[in-house]
PDB file of C-alpha atoms in Angstrom:
ATOM      1  CA  MET A   1       4.353  -5.291 -10.350  1.00 88.00           C
ATOM      2  CA  ASN A   2       4.204  -1.718 -11.680  1.00 90.00           C
ATOM      3  CA  HIS A   3       0.497  -1.181 -12.556  1.00 94.00           C
ATOM      4  CA  THR A   4       0.982  -1.257 -16.299  1.00 94.00           C
ATOM      5  CA  SER A   5      -1.005  -4.219 -17.007  1.00 94.00           C
ATOM      6  CA  GLY A   6      -4.144  -2.437 -18.195  1.00 95.00           C
ATOM      7  CA  LEU A   7      -6.347  -4.768 -16.147  1.00 95.00           C
ATOM      8  CA  LYS A   8      -9.482  -3.249 -14.698  1.00 95.00           C
ATOM      9  CA  ASN A   9      -9.076  -2.459 -10.865  1.00 94.00           C
ATOM     10  CA  PHE A  10     -11.473  -4.885  -9.189  1.00 92.00           C
ATOM     11  CA  VAL A  11     -11.916  -2.328  -6.158  1.00 88.00           C
ATOM     12  CA  MET A  12     -13.576   0.084  -8.650  1.00 89.00           C
ATOM     13  CA  CYS A  13     -15.769  -2.546 -10.401  1.00 90.00           C
ATOM     14  CA  ARG A  14     -18.508  -2.306  -7.635  1.00 83.00           C
ATOM     15  CA  LYS A  15     -21.230  -3.611  -9.877  1.00 87.00           C
ATOM     16  CA  ALA A  16     -19.362  -6.951 -10.289  1.00 90.00           C
ATOM     17  CA  PHE A  17     -17.944  -7.351  -6.831  1.00 88.00           C
ATOM     18  CA  ASN A  18     -19.648  -6.543  -3.578  1.00 88.00           C
ATOM     19  CA  LEU A  19     -16.668  -5.951  -1.178  1.00 85.00           C
ATOM     20  CA  ASN A  20     -18.933  -6.432   1.834  1.00 84.00           C
ATOM     21  CA  GLU A  21     -19.361 -10.099   0.965  1.00 88.00           C
ATOM     22  CA  GLU A  22     -17.002 -12.983   0.610  1.00 88.00           C
ATOM     23  CA  ASN A  23     -15.123 -12.953  -2.916  1.00 89.00           C
ATOM     24  CA  LYS A  24     -12.709 -15.882  -3.631  1.00 92.00           C
ATOM     25  CA  PRO A  25      -9.305 -14.148  -4.938  1.00 93.00           C
ATOM     26  CA  ILE A  26      -9.178 -16.701  -7.836  1.00 94.00           C
ATOM     27  CA  ASN A  27     -12.764 -15.724  -8.863  1.00 94.00           C
ATOM     28  CA  ILE A  28     -12.054 -12.102  -8.866  1.00 94.00           C
ATOM     29  CA  ALA A  29      -8.978 -12.842 -11.109  1.00 94.00           C
ATOM     30  CA  LYS A  30     -10.850 -14.827 -13.470  1.00 95.00           C
ATOM     31  CA  LYS A  31     -13.640 -12.334 -13.739  1.00 94.00           C
ATOM     32  CA  ILE A  32     -11.268  -9.511 -14.313  1.00 95.00           C
ATOM     33  CA  CYS A  33      -9.422 -11.530 -17.016  1.00 94.00           C
ATOM     34  CA  ASP A  34     -12.644 -11.827 -19.004  1.00 94.00           C
ATOM     35  CA  MET A  35     -13.146  -8.052 -18.827  1.00 95.00           C
ATOM     36  CA  LYS A  36     -11.864  -5.809 -21.480  1.00 95.00           C
ATOM     37  CA  ARG A  37      -8.732  -4.164 -20.545  1.00 94.00           C
ATOM     38  CA  ASN A  38      -8.447  -0.497 -20.026  1.00 94.00           C
ATOM     39  CA  PHE A  39      -5.276  -0.311 -22.104  1.00 95.00           C
ATOM     40  CA  LYS A  40      -2.746  -2.592 -23.783  1.00 95.00           C
ATOM     41  CA  ALA A  41      -0.292  -4.007 -21.333  1.00 93.00           C
ATOM     42  CA  GLY A  42       2.829  -1.823 -20.980  1.00 92.00           C
ATOM     43  CA  GLU A  43       1.187   1.002 -22.722  1.00 93.00           C
ATOM     44  CA  LYS A  44       1.018   3.355 -19.512  1.00 93.00           C
ATOM     45  CA  PHE A  45       0.636   3.368 -15.732  1.00 94.00           C
ATOM     46  CA  ALA A  46      -2.485   3.138 -13.918  1.00 94.00           C
ATOM     47  CA  TYR A  47      -2.585   2.156 -10.288  1.00 93.00           C
ATOM     48  CA  ASN A  48      -4.353  -1.262  -9.844  1.00 92.00           C
ATOM     49  CA  ASN A  49      -5.094  -3.379  -6.789  1.00 93.00           C
ATOM     50  CA  THR A  50      -5.765  -6.315  -9.025  1.00 95.00           C
ATOM     51  CA  GLY A  51      -2.196  -6.508  -9.855  1.00 95.00           C
ATOM     52  CA  TYR A  52      -1.381  -7.273  -6.184  1.00 95.00           C
ATOM     53  CA  LEU A  53      -4.193  -9.870  -5.886  1.00 95.00           C
ATOM     54  CA  MET A  54      -2.741 -11.531  -8.791  1.00 95.00           C
ATOM     55  CA  LEU A  55       0.826 -11.406  -7.217  1.00 96.00           C
ATOM     56  CA  ALA A  56      -0.602 -12.928  -4.009  1.00 96.00           C
ATOM     57  CA  LEU A  57      -2.104 -15.764  -6.197  1.00 97.00           C
ATOM     58  CA  ILE A  58       1.181 -16.427  -8.003  1.00 97.00           C
ATOM     59  CA  VAL A  59       2.869 -16.558  -4.561  1.00 97.00           C
ATOM     60  CA  GLU A  60       0.591 -19.413  -3.508  1.00 97.00           C
ATOM     61  CA  LYS A  61       0.912 -21.016  -6.979  1.00 97.00           C
ATOM     62  CA  VAL A  62       4.688 -21.172  -6.734  1.00 97.00           C
ATOM     63  CA  SER A  63       5.206 -21.695  -3.209  1.00 97.00           C
ATOM     64  CA  GLN A  64       2.376 -24.169  -2.712  1.00 97.00           C
ATOM     65  CA  VAL A  65       1.690 -22.297   0.606  1.00 96.00           C
ATOM     66  CA  LYS A  66      -1.213 -19.979   1.548  1.00 96.00           C
ATOM     67  CA  TYR A  67      -0.273 -16.553   1.019  1.00 96.00           C
ATOM     68  CA  GLU A  68      -0.755 -15.495   4.661  1.00 95.00           C
ATOM     69  CA  ASP A  69       1.398 -18.424   5.936  1.00 96.00           C
ATOM     70  CA  PHE A  70       4.071 -17.463   3.354  1.00 97.00           C
ATOM     71  CA  ILE A  71       4.310 -13.874   4.534  1.00 97.00           C
ATOM     72  CA  MET A  72       4.255 -15.126   7.945  1.00 97.00           C
ATOM     73  CA  GLN A  73       7.059 -17.554   7.649  1.00 97.00           C
ATOM     74  CA  ASN A  74       9.273 -15.326   5.216  1.00 97.00           C
ATOM     75  CA  ILE A  75       8.727 -11.801   6.488  1.00 98.00           C
ATOM     76  CA  PHE A  76       7.078 -11.528   9.817  1.00 98.00           C
ATOM     77  CA  LEU A  77       9.035 -14.259  11.640  1.00 98.00           C
ATOM     78  CA  PRO A  78      12.605 -13.485  10.426  1.00 97.00           C
ATOM     79  CA  LEU A  79      12.101  -9.674  11.141  1.00 98.00           C
ATOM     80  CA  LYS A  80      10.373 -10.287  14.588  1.00 98.00           C
ATOM     81  CA  MET A  81       7.284  -8.412  13.451  1.00 98.00           C
ATOM     82  CA  ASN A  82       5.280  -9.996  16.286  1.00 96.00           C
ATOM     83  CA  ASN A  83       2.351  -7.609  16.025  1.00 94.00           C
ATOM     84  CA  SER A  84       1.543  -8.246  12.357  1.00 95.00           C
ATOM     85  CA  SER A  85      -1.104 -10.438  11.018  1.00 93.00           C
ATOM     86  CA  PHE A  86      -4.019 -10.348   8.495  1.00 92.00           C
ATOM     87  CA  VAL A  87      -7.518  -9.421   8.751  1.00 86.00           C
ATOM     88  CA  SER A  88      -8.714 -12.958   7.681  1.00 81.00           C
ATOM     89  CA  ILE A  89      -6.820 -14.421  10.566  1.00 79.00           C
ATOM     90  CA  ILE A  90      -7.242 -12.034  13.595  1.00 69.00           C
ATOM     91  CA  ASN A  91     -10.502 -11.766  15.534  1.00 66.00           C
ATOM     92  CA  ASP A  92     -11.466  -8.388  16.953  1.00 72.00           C
ATOM     93  CA  ASP A  93      -8.229  -7.035  18.280  1.00 76.00           C
ATOM     94  CA  TYR A  94      -7.387  -4.206  15.816  1.00 83.00           C
ATOM     95  CA  ALA A  95      -7.948  -0.295  15.668  1.00 87.00           C
ATOM     96  CA  LYS A  96     -11.624   0.095  14.313  1.00 88.00           C
ATOM     97  CA  GLY A  97     -11.781   2.494  11.420  1.00 89.00           C
ATOM     98  CA  HIS A  98     -13.796   5.798  11.670  1.00 89.00           C
ATOM     99  CA  LYS A  99     -14.734   8.463   9.123  1.00 86.00           C
ATOM    100  CA  ASN A 100     -15.148  12.017  10.598  1.00 83.00           C
ATOM    101  CA  GLY A 101     -15.150  10.525  14.090  1.00 85.00           C
ATOM    102  CA  LYS A 102     -17.843   7.807  13.343  1.00 89.00           C
ATOM    103  CA  LYS A 103     -16.963   4.096  13.257  1.00 89.00           C
ATOM    104  CA  THR A 104     -17.428   2.477   9.880  1.00 85.00           C
ATOM    105  CA  PRO A 105     -17.977  -1.048   8.865  1.00 81.00           C
ATOM    106  CA  LEU A 106     -15.011  -3.022   7.580  1.00 77.00           C
ATOM    107  CA  PHE A 107     -15.215  -4.676   4.300  1.00 81.00           C
ATOM    108  CA  HIS A 108     -15.182  -8.384   4.210  1.00 83.00           C
ATOM    109  CA  ALA A 109     -11.640 -10.018   4.976  1.00 78.00           C
ATOM    110  CA  THR A 110     -11.428 -11.027   1.295  1.00 83.00           C
ATOM    111  CA  ALA A 111     -11.795  -7.742  -0.075  1.00 85.00           C
ATOM    112  CA  PHE A 112      -8.229  -6.590  -0.219  1.00 88.00           C
ATOM    113  CA  PHE A 113      -6.401 -10.051  -0.479  1.00 92.00           C
ATOM    114  CA  GLY A 114      -2.810  -9.302  -1.282  1.00 93.00           C
ATOM    115  CA  SER A 115      -3.480  -5.380  -1.655  1.00 92.00           C
ATOM    116  CA  GLY A 116      -4.393  -4.161   1.868  1.00 89.00           C
ATOM    117  CA  ASP A 117      -5.245  -7.041   4.326  1.00 89.00           C
ATOM    118  CA  ILE A 118      -2.434  -6.686   6.435  1.00 92.00           C
ATOM    119  CA  LEU A 119      -2.727  -5.505   9.944  1.00 92.00           C
ATOM    120  CA  SER A 120       0.540  -4.131  11.629  1.00 95.00           C
ATOM    121  CA  THR A 121       1.976  -1.393  13.863  1.00 96.00           C
ATOM    122  CA  THR A 122       4.428   1.601  13.213  1.00 97.00           C
ATOM    123  CA  GLY A 123       7.194  -0.528  15.321  1.00 97.00           C
ATOM    124  CA  ASP A 124       6.711  -3.438  13.012  1.00 98.00           C
ATOM    125  CA  LEU A 125       6.517  -1.513   9.720  1.00 98.00           C
ATOM    126  CA  HIS A 126       9.833   0.137  10.732  1.00 98.00           C
ATOM    127  CA  LYS A 127      11.348  -3.329  11.419  1.00 98.00           C
ATOM    128  CA  PHE A 128      10.058  -4.334   7.814  1.00 98.00           C
ATOM    129  CA  ILE A 129      11.818  -1.233   6.045  1.00 97.00           C
ATOM    130  CA  VAL A 130      15.011  -1.368   8.032  1.00 96.00           C
ATOM    131  CA  GLY A 131      15.172  -5.181   7.631  1.00 97.00           C
ATOM    132  CA  LEU A 132      14.566  -4.818   4.062  1.00 96.00           C
ATOM    133  CA  ASN A 133      17.112  -2.321   3.377  1.00 95.00           C
ATOM    134  CA  ASP A 134      19.656  -4.263   5.477  1.00 96.00           C
ATOM    135  CA  GLY A 135      19.297  -7.318   3.159  1.00 95.00           C
ATOM    136  CA  LYS A 136      17.674  -9.575   5.625  1.00 96.00           C
ATOM    137  CA  LEU A 137      14.854 -10.503   3.255  1.00 96.00           C
ATOM    138  CA  ILE A 138      16.408 -10.423  -0.236  1.00 95.00           C
ATOM    139  CA  ASN A 139      19.857  -9.512  -1.783  1.00 95.00           C
ATOM    140  CA  LYS A 140      21.114  -5.925  -2.474  1.00 94.00           C
ATOM    141  CA  PRO A 141      20.517  -6.248  -6.154  1.00 95.00           C
ATOM    142  CA  LEU A 142      16.978  -7.075  -5.963  1.00 95.00           C
ATOM    143  CA  ILE A 143      16.505  -4.255  -3.379  1.00 95.00           C
ATOM    144  CA  GLU A 144      18.025  -1.803  -5.790  1.00 94.00           C
ATOM    145  CA  GLU A 145      15.511  -3.071  -8.563  1.00 95.00           C
ATOM    146  CA  MET A 146      12.651  -2.696  -6.254  1.00 94.00           C
ATOM    147  CA  GLN A 147      13.577   0.944  -5.323  1.00 94.00           C
ATOM    148  CA  LYS A 148      14.244   1.875  -9.001  1.00 94.00           C
ATOM    149  CA  ILE A 149      11.617   3.624 -11.232  1.00 95.00           C
ATOM    150  CA  HIS A 150      10.171   1.217 -13.629  1.00 95.00           C
ATOM    151  CA  ALA A 151       6.909   3.105 -14.506  1.00 94.00           C
ATOM    152  CA  GLN A 152       5.851   6.650 -14.316  1.00 93.00           C
ATOM    153  CA  ASN A 153       2.557   8.380 -13.298  1.00 92.00           C
ATOM    154  CA  THR A 154       2.735  11.259 -15.935  1.00 88.00           C
ATOM    155  CA  ILE A 155      -0.316  12.872 -14.210  1.00 87.00           C
ATOM    156  CA  LEU A 156       0.735  13.339 -10.671  1.00 86.00           C
ATOM    157  CA  LYS A 157       4.542  13.044 -11.548  1.00 87.00           C
ATOM    158  CA  TYR A 158       5.740  10.260  -9.421  1.00 92.00           C
ATOM    159  CA  GLY A 159       7.815   7.252 -10.288  1.00 94.00           C
ATOM    160  CA  TYR A 160       6.784   3.502  -9.303  1.00 95.00           C
ATOM    161  CA  GLY A 161       9.333   0.648  -8.708  1.00 95.00           C
ATOM    162  CA  PHE A 162       8.249  -2.771  -7.430  1.00 94.00           C
ATOM    163  CA  GLY A 163       5.842  -2.000  -4.647  1.00 93.00           C
ATOM    164  CA  PHE A 164       7.293   1.624  -4.120  1.00 95.00           C
ATOM    165  CA  ILE A 165       6.335   5.152  -4.890  1.00 95.00           C
ATOM    166  CA  ILE A 166       9.656   7.129  -5.686  1.00 95.00           C
ATOM    167  CA  THR A 167       9.569  10.856  -5.611  1.00 92.00           C
ATOM    168  CA  ASP A 168      12.209  13.696  -5.602  1.00 86.00           C
ATOM    169  CA  LYS A 169       9.723  16.532  -4.522  1.00 75.00           C
ATOM    170  CA  LEU A 170      11.019  17.346  -0.882  1.00 80.00           C
ATOM    171  CA  GLY A 171      14.633  18.200  -1.877  1.00 79.00           C
ATOM    172  CA  GLU A 172      15.667  14.480  -1.651  1.00 89.00           C
ATOM    173  CA  THR A 173      14.415  11.168  -2.896  1.00 92.00           C
ATOM    174  CA  SER A 174      11.701   9.348  -0.938  1.00 93.00           C
ATOM    175  CA  VAL A 175      10.741   5.527  -1.262  1.00 96.00           C
ATOM    176  CA  GLY A 176       7.662   4.395   0.187  1.00 94.00           C
ATOM    177  CA  HIS A 177       3.917   3.853  -0.213  1.00 94.00           C
ATOM    178  CA  SER A 178       0.560   5.311   0.784  1.00 91.00           C
ATOM    179  CA  GLY A 179      -2.702   3.476   1.355  1.00 89.00           C
ATOM    180  CA  SER A 180      -6.235   4.036   2.101  1.00 86.00           C
ATOM    181  CA  ILE A 181      -9.322   1.981   2.642  1.00 84.00           C
ATOM    182  CA  PRO A 182     -12.746   3.775   2.681  1.00 77.00           C
ATOM    183  CA  GLY A 183     -13.797   2.075   5.659  1.00 76.00           C
ATOM    184  CA  GLY A 184     -11.771   4.518   7.795  1.00 87.00           C
ATOM    185  CA  TYR A 185      -8.178   3.963   7.215  1.00 90.00           C
ATOM    186  CA  ALA A 186      -5.137   5.877   5.569  1.00 91.00           C
ATOM    187  CA  THR A 187      -1.569   5.105   6.047  1.00 93.00           C
ATOM    188  CA  GLN A 188       1.956   6.374   4.806  1.00 94.00           C
ATOM    189  CA  LEU A 189       5.315   4.727   4.992  1.00 96.00           C
ATOM    190  CA  CYS A 190       8.150   6.741   3.803  1.00 95.00           C
ATOM    191  CA  PHE A 191      12.209   6.164   3.707  1.00 96.00           C
ATOM    192  CA  TYR A 192      14.521   8.971   2.963  1.00 94.00           C
ATOM    193  CA  PRO A 193      17.788   7.378   2.164  1.00 91.00           C
ATOM    194  CA  LYS A 194      19.831  10.772   2.264  1.00 90.00           C
ATOM    195  CA  SER A 195      18.658  11.735   5.680  1.00 89.00           C
ATOM    196  CA  ASP A 196      18.444   8.035   6.810  1.00 92.00           C
ATOM    197  CA  LEU A 197      14.878   8.928   8.046  1.00 95.00           C
ATOM    198  CA  VAL A 198      11.876   6.598   8.282  1.00 97.00           C
ATOM    199  CA  ILE A 199       8.496   8.109   8.803  1.00 97.00           C
ATOM    200  CA  ILE A 200       5.445   5.963   9.278  1.00 97.00           C
ATOM    201  CA  VAL A 201       1.738   7.122   9.941  1.00 96.00           C
ATOM    202  CA  LEU A 202      -1.306   4.998  10.516  1.00 95.00           C
ATOM    203  CA  CYS A 203      -4.752   6.522  10.779  1.00 92.00           C
ATOM    204  CA  ASN A 204      -8.034   4.882  11.578  1.00 92.00           C
ATOM    205  CA  ASP A 205      -9.961   8.166  11.424  1.00 89.00           C
ATOM    206  CA  ILE A 206      -9.904   9.642   7.975  1.00 85.00           C
ATOM    207  CA  LYS A 207     -11.263  13.182   7.993  1.00 81.00           C
ATOM    208  CA  ASN A 208     -10.806  16.269   5.822  1.00 77.00           C
ATOM    209  CA  VAL A 209      -7.662  18.256   6.577  1.00 75.00           C
ATOM    210  CA  LYS A 210      -8.077  22.052   6.847  1.00 69.00           C
ATOM    211  CA  ARG A 211     -11.765  21.130   5.717  1.00 67.00           C
ATOM    212  CA  VAL A 212     -10.783  20.796   2.097  1.00 63.00           C
ATOM    213  CA  ILE A 213      -8.264  18.155   1.806  1.00 67.00           C
ATOM    214  CA  PRO A 214      -9.963  14.748   1.211  1.00 71.00           C
ATOM    215  CA  GLY A 215      -9.624  12.487   4.242  1.00 69.00           C
ATOM    216  CA  MET A 216      -7.921   9.713   2.215  1.00 76.00           C
ATOM    217  CA  LEU A 217      -4.799  11.955   2.316  1.00 83.00           C
ATOM    218  CA  THR A 218      -4.878  12.373   6.043  1.00 85.00           C
ATOM    219  CA  ALA A 219      -1.765  10.206   6.765  1.00 89.00           C
ATOM    220  CA  GLN A 220       0.141  11.511   3.925  1.00 89.00           C
ATOM    221  CA  TYR A 221      -0.262  15.100   5.137  1.00 89.00           C
ATOM    222  CA  ILE A 222       0.759  14.125   8.474  1.00 91.00           C
ATOM    223  CA  GLU A 223       3.700  12.334   7.268  1.00 93.00           C
ATOM    224  CA  ARG A 224       4.894  15.330   5.238  1.00 91.00           C
ATOM    225  CA  SER A 225       4.230  17.679   8.314  1.00 92.00           C
ATOM    226  CA  ILE A 226       6.449  15.415  10.168  1.00 94.00           C
ATOM    227  CA  TYR A 227       9.228  15.634   7.783  1.00 92.00           C
ATOM    228  CA  GLU A 228       8.895  19.318   7.663  1.00 91.00           C
ATOM    229  CA  ARG A 229       9.299  19.545  11.482  1.00 92.00           C
ATOM    230  CA  ILE A 230      12.372  17.110  11.610  1.00 92.00           C
ATOM    231  CA  THR A 231      14.060  18.608   8.655  1.00 90.00           C
ATOM    232  CA  GLY A 232      13.293  22.263   8.922  1.00 89.00           C
ATOM    233  CA  GLU A 233      12.292  22.554   5.328  1.00 87.00           C
ATOM    234  CA  LYS A 234       9.250  24.620   4.548  1.00 88.00           C
ATOM    235  CA  ILE A 235       6.711  22.487   2.612  1.00 87.00           C
ATOM    236  CA  SER A 236       3.632  23.772   0.854  1.00 87.00           C
ATOM    237  CA  THR A 237       0.015  22.302   1.327  1.00 84.00           C
ATOM    238  CA  MET A 238       0.144  21.003  -1.985  1.00 83.00           C
ATOM    239  CA  GLN A 239       3.394  19.210  -1.529  1.00 84.00           C
ATOM    240  CA  LYS A 240       1.732  17.578   1.500  1.00 85.00           C
ATOM    241  CA  ILE A 241      -0.801  16.175  -0.249  1.00 82.00           C
ATOM    242  CA  MET A 242       0.781  15.187  -3.685  1.00 81.00           C
ATOM    243  CA  PRO A 243       2.482  11.669  -4.049  1.00 78.00           C
TER     244      PRO A 243
END
């Protein structure tokens, strides 16, 4: 839950997994578990998509319900997130990914099981973060546990809770998460409790910002620019691209 398992990130194991072809999640998990760990569990922090794939499999094991159905029944429906679904379910009704203005092919639907396969909108994601903080999904002690730092990225200097990146770099605490898929997508969701502010950015065309900042940081740069405009606080370019 906080990226300290030491397991290899399957997304980075391109020789072992072809993300353009179908990969059964359980087979990915088994193959990763047979590989040597990058470090001993609990030794340090290293962001890892495999952890979320494992969590999705655990949800299926415990609930005896398909992961997608569980999320639909327990998150999307209660919060009326009517415009949210999964890559594996929807047909062709989604914003196509682009890189520098050119359409790029999407990975196979199984490529990001549990770690990036949800399709949503800014409106629905706003419903999610507000509903979560209002206690509509889980109780307050669990929410506090999710938004408390359990691991630390000592290189980029940010904390990680349960599914949230927690920083104090803009004069107040921010709780949220960024995301990116090489096939042309970059996302950012940030909640600022002190300002009671939620900023959500969804991009389907990743391109270099100011010609030097990698396109994968497009959404993060836009989100910080919006924060700067709303709060009036001057933010440096470096602050806009750091977690």
